[in-house]
PDB file of C-alpha atoms in Angstrom:
ATOM      1  CA  MET A   5      -7.351  57.346  14.175  1.00  0.00           C
ATOM      2  CA  ASN A   6      -6.731  59.771  11.320  1.00  0.00           C
ATOM      3  CA  ILE A   7      -6.618  58.058   7.940  1.00  0.00           C
ATOM      4  CA  TYR A   8      -4.931  61.027   6.264  1.00  0.00           C
ATOM      5  CA  ASN A   9      -2.033  60.930   8.741  1.00  0.00           C
ATOM      6  CA  ILE A  10      -1.705  57.176   8.249  1.00  0.00           C
ATOM      7  CA  LEU A  11      -1.633  57.451   4.458  1.00  0.00           C
ATOM      8  CA  ASP A  12       0.851  60.331   4.611  1.00  0.00           C
ATOM      9  CA  GLU A  13       3.133  58.467   7.056  1.00  0.00           C
ATOM     10  CA  LEU A  14       3.165  55.467   4.712  1.00  0.00           C
ATOM     11  CA  SER A  15       3.727  57.728   1.665  1.00  0.00           C
ATOM     12  CA  ILE A  16       0.551  56.422   0.037  1.00  0.00           C
ATOM     13  CA  ASP A  17      -0.733  58.891  -2.534  1.00  0.00           C
ATOM     14  CA  TYR A  18      -4.424  59.708  -2.691  1.00  0.00           C
ATOM     15  CA  LYS A  19      -6.764  62.270  -4.152  1.00  0.00           C
ATOM     16  CA  LYS A  20      -9.535  63.557  -1.907  1.00  0.00           C
ATOM     17  CA  TYR A  21     -12.981  64.534  -3.182  1.00  0.00           C
ATOM     18  CA  ASP A  22     -15.259  66.283  -0.690  1.00  0.00           C
ATOM     19  CA  HIS A  23     -19.007  65.971  -1.270  1.00  0.00           C
ATOM     20  CA  PRO A  24     -22.376  65.888   0.511  1.00  0.00           C
ATOM     21  CA  ALA A  25     -23.057  62.750   2.556  1.00  0.00           C
ATOM     22  CA  VAL A  26     -23.929  59.695   0.461  1.00  0.00           C
ATOM     23  CA  PHE A  27     -25.404  56.462   1.758  1.00  0.00           C
ATOM     24  CA  SER A  28     -25.245  54.216  -1.308  1.00  0.00           C
ATOM     25  CA  CYS A  29     -23.256  53.650  -4.474  1.00  0.00           C
ATOM     26  CA  GLU A  30     -26.192  55.016  -6.453  1.00  0.00           C
ATOM     27  CA  GLN A  31     -26.163  58.306  -4.528  1.00  0.00           C
ATOM     28  CA  ALA A  32     -22.409  58.628  -4.995  1.00  0.00           C
ATOM     29  CA  HIS A  33     -22.737  58.020  -8.738  1.00  0.00           C
ATOM     30  CA  LEU A  34     -25.369  60.760  -9.028  1.00  0.00           C
ATOM     31  CA  LEU A  35     -22.851  63.308  -7.720  1.00  0.00           C
ATOM     32  CA  GLY A  36     -20.969  63.025 -11.024  1.00  0.00           C
ATOM     33  CA  LEU A  37     -17.537  63.532  -9.471  1.00  0.00           C
ATOM     34  CA  ASN A  38     -15.672  61.697 -12.251  1.00  0.00           C
ATOM     35  CA  ILE A  39     -13.225  60.018  -9.895  1.00  0.00           C
ATOM     36  CA  GLU A  40     -10.667  57.918 -11.773  1.00  0.00           C
ATOM     37  CA  GLY A  41     -10.685  54.837  -9.544  1.00  0.00           C
ATOM     38  CA  VAL A  42     -13.244  52.061  -9.725  1.00  0.00           C
ATOM     39  CA  ALA A  43     -16.244  52.527  -7.444  1.00  0.00           C
ATOM     40  CA  THR A  44     -16.611  49.807  -4.833  1.00  0.00           C
ATOM     41  CA  LYS A  45     -19.419  48.388  -2.765  1.00  0.00           C
ATOM     42  CA  ASN A  46     -18.598  47.283   0.780  1.00  0.00           C
ATOM     43  CA  LEU A  47     -20.776  44.717   2.528  1.00  0.00           C
ATOM     44  CA  PHE A  48     -20.492  43.853   6.212  1.00  0.00           C
ATOM     45  CA  ILE A  49     -21.863  40.363   6.676  1.00  0.00           C
ATOM     46  CA  LYS A  50     -21.848  37.605   9.270  1.00  0.00           C
ATOM     47  CA  ASP A  51     -22.366  33.877   9.421  1.00  0.00           C
ATOM     48  CA  ARG A  52     -25.525  32.349  10.876  1.00  0.00           C
ATOM     49  CA  LYS A  53     -24.150  32.157  14.432  1.00  0.00           C
ATOM     50  CA  GLY A  54     -22.617  35.616  14.303  1.00  0.00           C
ATOM     51  CA  SER A  55     -19.240  34.157  15.205  1.00  0.00           C
ATOM     52  CA  ARG A  56     -17.545  35.160  11.942  1.00  0.00           C
ATOM     53  CA  HIS A  57     -17.745  38.569  10.310  1.00  0.00           C
ATOM     54  CA  PHE A  58     -16.662  39.587   6.827  1.00  0.00           C
ATOM     55  CA  LEU A  59     -16.064  42.863   5.026  1.00  0.00           C
ATOM     56  CA  VAL A  60     -16.684  42.068   1.361  1.00  0.00           C
ATOM     57  CA  VAL A  61     -15.342  44.588  -1.157  1.00  0.00           C
ATOM     58  CA  VAL A  62     -16.596  44.328  -4.742  1.00  0.00           C
ATOM     59  CA  ILE A  63     -16.926  46.503  -7.811  1.00  0.00           C
ATOM     60  CA  ALA A  64     -19.992  48.680  -7.266  1.00  0.00           C
ATOM     61  CA  ASP A  65     -22.121  47.349 -10.113  1.00  0.00           C
ATOM     62  CA  LYS A  66     -21.752  43.679  -9.154  1.00  0.00           C
ATOM     63  CA  SER A  67     -24.491  41.825  -7.337  1.00  0.00           C
ATOM     64  CA  ILE A  68     -23.573  39.327  -4.646  1.00  0.00           C
ATOM     65  CA  ASP A  69     -25.224  35.959  -4.123  1.00  0.00           C
ATOM     66  CA  LEU A  70     -24.804  35.419  -0.372  1.00  0.00           C
ATOM     67  CA  LYS A  71     -25.703  31.731  -0.617  1.00  0.00           C
ATOM     68  CA  SER A  72     -22.977  31.093  -3.175  1.00  0.00           C
ATOM     69  CA  LEU A  73     -20.506  33.242  -1.247  1.00  0.00           C
ATOM     70  CA  SER A  74     -21.187  31.347   1.987  1.00  0.00           C
ATOM     71  CA  GLN A  75     -20.426  28.057   0.235  1.00  0.00           C
ATOM     72  CA  ARG A  76     -17.210  29.431  -1.217  1.00  0.00           C
ATOM     73  CA  LEU A  77     -16.109  30.727   2.180  1.00  0.00           C
ATOM     74  CA  GLY A  78     -17.047  27.447   3.838  1.00  0.00           C
ATOM     75  CA  VAL A  79     -19.512  28.931   6.312  1.00  0.00           C
ATOM     76  CA  THR A  80     -23.174  28.448   7.066  1.00  0.00           C
ATOM     77  CA  SER A  81     -25.571  30.958   5.600  1.00  0.00           C
ATOM     78  CA  LEU A  82     -24.492  34.577   5.425  1.00  0.00           C
ATOM     79  CA  SER A  83     -26.601  37.624   6.187  1.00  0.00           C
ATOM     80  CA  PHE A  84     -26.032  41.322   6.585  1.00  0.00           C
ATOM     81  CA  ALA A  85     -24.772  42.268  10.019  1.00  0.00           C
ATOM     82  CA  SER A  86     -26.584  44.909  12.044  1.00  0.00           C
ATOM     83  CA  PRO A  87     -25.463  48.538  12.289  1.00  0.00           C
ATOM     84  CA  ARG A  88     -24.674  47.792  15.948  1.00  0.00           C
ATOM     85  CA  ARG A  89     -22.230  45.046  14.940  1.00  0.00           C
ATOM     86  CA  LEU A  90     -20.737  47.292  12.269  1.00  0.00           C
ATOM     87  CA  GLU A  91     -20.068  49.946  14.905  1.00  0.00           C
ATOM     88  CA  LYS A  92     -18.694  47.369  17.360  1.00  0.00           C
ATOM     89  CA  TYR A  93     -16.238  45.733  14.971  1.00  0.00           C
ATOM     90  CA  LEU A  94     -15.275  48.509  12.540  1.00  0.00           C
ATOM     91  CA  SER A  95     -16.288  51.707  14.374  1.00  0.00           C
ATOM     92  CA  ILE A  96     -18.243  52.968  11.366  1.00  0.00           C
ATOM     93  CA  THR A  97     -21.856  53.531  10.388  1.00  0.00           C
ATOM     94  CA  PRO A  98     -23.753  52.206   7.351  1.00  0.00           C
ATOM     95  CA  GLY A  99     -23.125  54.265   4.236  1.00  0.00           C
ATOM     96  CA  ALA A 100     -19.565  55.146   5.214  1.00  0.00           C
ATOM     97  CA  VAL A 101     -17.966  51.690   5.084  1.00  0.00           C
ATOM     98  CA  SER A 102     -14.873  51.126   2.962  1.00  0.00           C
ATOM     99  CA  ILE A 103     -11.890  48.821   2.734  1.00  0.00           C
ATOM    100  CA  LEU A 104      -9.963  51.334   4.857  1.00  0.00           C
ATOM    101  CA  ASP A 105     -12.119  50.505   7.890  1.00  0.00           C
ATOM    102  CA  ILE A 106     -10.510  47.083   8.239  1.00  0.00           C
ATOM    103  CA  ILE A 107      -7.471  48.691   9.890  1.00  0.00           C
ATOM    104  CA  LYS A 108      -9.686  49.745  12.819  1.00  0.00           C
ATOM    105  CA  ASP A 109     -10.352  46.082  13.634  1.00  0.00           C
ATOM    106  CA  LYS A 110      -7.569  45.785  16.215  1.00  0.00           C
ATOM    107  CA  ASN A 111      -8.534  42.246  17.275  1.00  0.00           C
ATOM    108  CA  ASN A 112      -8.667  40.869  13.716  1.00  0.00           C
ATOM    109  CA  GLU A 113     -12.264  39.741  14.193  1.00  0.00           C
ATOM    110  CA  VAL A 114     -13.367  40.715  10.683  1.00  0.00           C
ATOM    111  CA  GLU A 115     -12.169  38.802   7.636  1.00  0.00           C
ATOM    112  CA  LEU A 116     -11.552  40.863   4.524  1.00  0.00           C
ATOM    113  CA  VAL A 117     -12.853  39.420   1.247  1.00  0.00           C
ATOM    114  CA  VAL A 118     -11.867  41.232  -1.959  1.00  0.00           C
ATOM    115  CA  ASP A 119     -13.290  40.673  -5.432  1.00  0.00           C
ATOM    116  CA  ASN A 120     -10.271  39.816  -7.570  1.00  0.00           C
ATOM    117  CA  ALA A 121     -11.609  42.027 -10.397  1.00  0.00           C
ATOM    118  CA  ILE A 122     -10.545  45.039  -8.321  1.00  0.00           C
ATOM    119  CA  PHE A 123      -6.924  44.131  -9.047  1.00  0.00           C
ATOM    120  CA  ASN A 124      -7.538  44.820 -12.745  1.00  0.00           C
ATOM    121  CA  TYR A 125      -7.788  48.540 -11.953  1.00  0.00           C
ATOM    122  CA  LEU A 126      -5.074  51.031 -11.075  1.00  0.00           C
ATOM    123  CA  SER A 127      -7.033  52.648  -8.267  1.00  0.00           C
ATOM    124  CA  LEU A 128     -10.239  52.416  -6.302  1.00  0.00           C
ATOM    125  CA  GLN A 129     -12.610  54.755  -4.550  1.00  0.00           C
ATOM    126  CA  CYS A 130     -13.079  54.508  -0.805  1.00  0.00           C
ATOM    127  CA  HIS A 131     -14.524  56.569   2.021  1.00  0.00           C
ATOM    128  CA  PRO A 132     -11.986  57.926   4.541  1.00  0.00           C
ATOM    129  CA  PHE A 133     -13.960  56.887   7.676  1.00  0.00           C
ATOM    130  CA  THR A 134     -16.776  59.255   6.632  1.00  0.00           C
ATOM    131  CA  ASN A 135     -19.319  59.382   3.820  1.00  0.00           C
ATOM    132  CA  THR A 136     -18.724  63.082   3.125  1.00  0.00           C
ATOM    133  CA  ALA A 137     -15.552  62.440   1.141  1.00  0.00           C
ATOM    134  CA  THR A 138     -14.140  59.872  -1.247  1.00  0.00           C
ATOM    135  CA  LEU A 139     -10.495  59.012  -1.740  1.00  0.00           C
ATOM    136  CA  ASP A 140      -8.975  57.717  -4.954  1.00  0.00           C
ATOM    137  CA  ILE A 141      -6.126  55.400  -3.894  1.00  0.00           C
ATOM    138  CA  THR A 142      -4.041  53.071  -6.017  1.00  0.00           C
ATOM    139  CA  VAL A 143      -4.615  49.363  -5.543  1.00  0.00           C
ATOM    140  CA  LYS A 144      -0.902  49.084  -4.687  1.00  0.00           C
ATOM    141  CA  GLY A 145      -1.411  51.724  -2.004  1.00  0.00           C
ATOM    142  CA  ILE A 146      -4.285  49.724  -0.515  1.00  0.00           C
ATOM    143  CA  GLN A 147      -2.139  46.581  -0.559  1.00  0.00           C
ATOM    144  CA  GLN A 148       0.673  48.505   1.139  1.00  0.00           C
ATOM    145  CA  LEU A 149      -1.715  49.715   3.854  1.00  0.00           C
ATOM    146  CA  LEU A 150      -3.066  46.205   4.445  1.00  0.00           C
ATOM    147  CA  ALA A 151       0.468  44.791   4.643  1.00  0.00           C
ATOM    148  CA  HIS A 152       1.525  47.493   7.108  1.00  0.00           C
ATOM    149  CA  TYR A 153      -1.374  46.559   9.400  1.00  0.00           C
ATOM    150  CA  GLN A 154      -0.767  42.840   8.771  1.00  0.00           C
ATOM    151  CA  ARG A 155      -4.271  42.405   7.392  1.00  0.00           C
ATOM    152  CA  PRO A 156      -4.501  39.460   5.022  1.00  0.00           C
ATOM    153  CA  TYR A 157      -7.417  39.227   2.641  1.00  0.00           C
ATOM    154  CA  ILE A 158      -9.256  36.509   0.814  1.00  0.00           C
ATOM    155  CA  GLU A 159      -9.134  37.169  -2.921  1.00  0.00           C
ATOM    156  CA  ILE A 160     -12.173  35.652  -4.580  1.00  0.00           C
ATOM    157  CA  VAL A 161     -13.832  35.675  -7.996  1.00  0.00           C
ATOM    158  CA  LEU A 162     -17.292  37.172  -7.585  1.00  0.00           C
TER     159      LEU A 162
END
């Protein structure tokens, strides 16, 4: 699956920024790339039984209270899922996860949760299936991509 071909086929504009591999929001910030879009943090979490999985997308500088989030999502306690589960469900490794990865979940086994504050921005930063580049894509473009792949999301105040 080539994300650039997908974005081009859907006429979704993006700006690509190549850079050395980064494994955290802090490392990405230190690169000083001055990308217009809001930086995001992407958390892959699961419920206690491991029967439900979530990709949570928030503004990078926000902290997440998993206990509060689990209550709001109506699930038992949440915890971070293993790298093995991340690979199984989204075909990606830690440090490279972004909202774009949800389209690789062909069986719709991962629920997408998006911080509603993201919708206050024109664009957001996301990795294009690798942590050696960052794309700046409009929020409308992301919504168009999600609609094309029939991927609903839970919009939540975090």
